[in-house]
XYZ file of C-alpha atoms in Angstrom:
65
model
C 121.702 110.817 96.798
C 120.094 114.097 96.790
C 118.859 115.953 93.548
C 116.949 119.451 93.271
C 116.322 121.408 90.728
C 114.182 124.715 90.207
C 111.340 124.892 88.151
C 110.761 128.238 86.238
C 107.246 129.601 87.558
C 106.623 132.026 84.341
C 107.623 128.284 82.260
C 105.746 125.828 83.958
C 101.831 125.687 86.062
C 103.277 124.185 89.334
C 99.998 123.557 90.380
C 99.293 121.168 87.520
C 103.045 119.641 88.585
C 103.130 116.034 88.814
C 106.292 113.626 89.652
C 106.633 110.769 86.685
C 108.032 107.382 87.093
C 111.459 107.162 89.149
C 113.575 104.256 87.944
C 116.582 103.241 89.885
C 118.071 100.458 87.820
C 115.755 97.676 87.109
C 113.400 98.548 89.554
C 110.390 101.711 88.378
C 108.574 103.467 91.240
C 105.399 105.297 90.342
C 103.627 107.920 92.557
C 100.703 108.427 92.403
C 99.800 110.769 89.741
C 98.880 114.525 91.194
C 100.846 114.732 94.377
C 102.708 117.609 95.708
C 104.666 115.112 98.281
C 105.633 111.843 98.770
C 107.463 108.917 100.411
C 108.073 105.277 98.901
C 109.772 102.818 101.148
C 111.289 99.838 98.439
C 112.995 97.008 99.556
C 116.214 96.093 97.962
C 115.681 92.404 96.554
C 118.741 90.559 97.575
C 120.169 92.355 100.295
C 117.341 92.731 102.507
C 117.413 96.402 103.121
C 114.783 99.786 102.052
C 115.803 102.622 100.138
C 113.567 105.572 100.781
C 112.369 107.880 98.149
C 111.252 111.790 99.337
C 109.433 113.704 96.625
C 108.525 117.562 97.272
C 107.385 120.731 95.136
C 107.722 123.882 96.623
C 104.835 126.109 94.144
C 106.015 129.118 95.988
C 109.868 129.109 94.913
C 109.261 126.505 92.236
C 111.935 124.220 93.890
C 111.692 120.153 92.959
C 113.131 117.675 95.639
């Protein structure tokens, strides 16, 4: 799954811009308050497999990955 969306830069400080919690059913993954990037590796309880989890603002187009 892949979601982006653009911020509005006269709307929002992007360099204040912080990701919040991302829950994928049951399971909540928090980053680490102020990043402009990140990457979470979570295993899958049960099946034995890793989802991976890309973060990414762009402050100069105001694009959220």
């Amino acid at each position: 799954m892949y979601v982006s969306d653009t911020l509005d830069k006269t709307k929002f400080d992007l360099t204040s811009f912080s990701p919040g919690d991302i829950v994928i059913g049951d399971c909540a993954i928090r980053p680490e308050k102020g990043l402009k990037e990140f990457v979470v590796d979570e295993k899958i309880i049960g099946i034995g497999c890793y989802r991976r989890i890309y973060g990414h603002i762009d402050q100069n187009t105001g694009i959220v990955n």
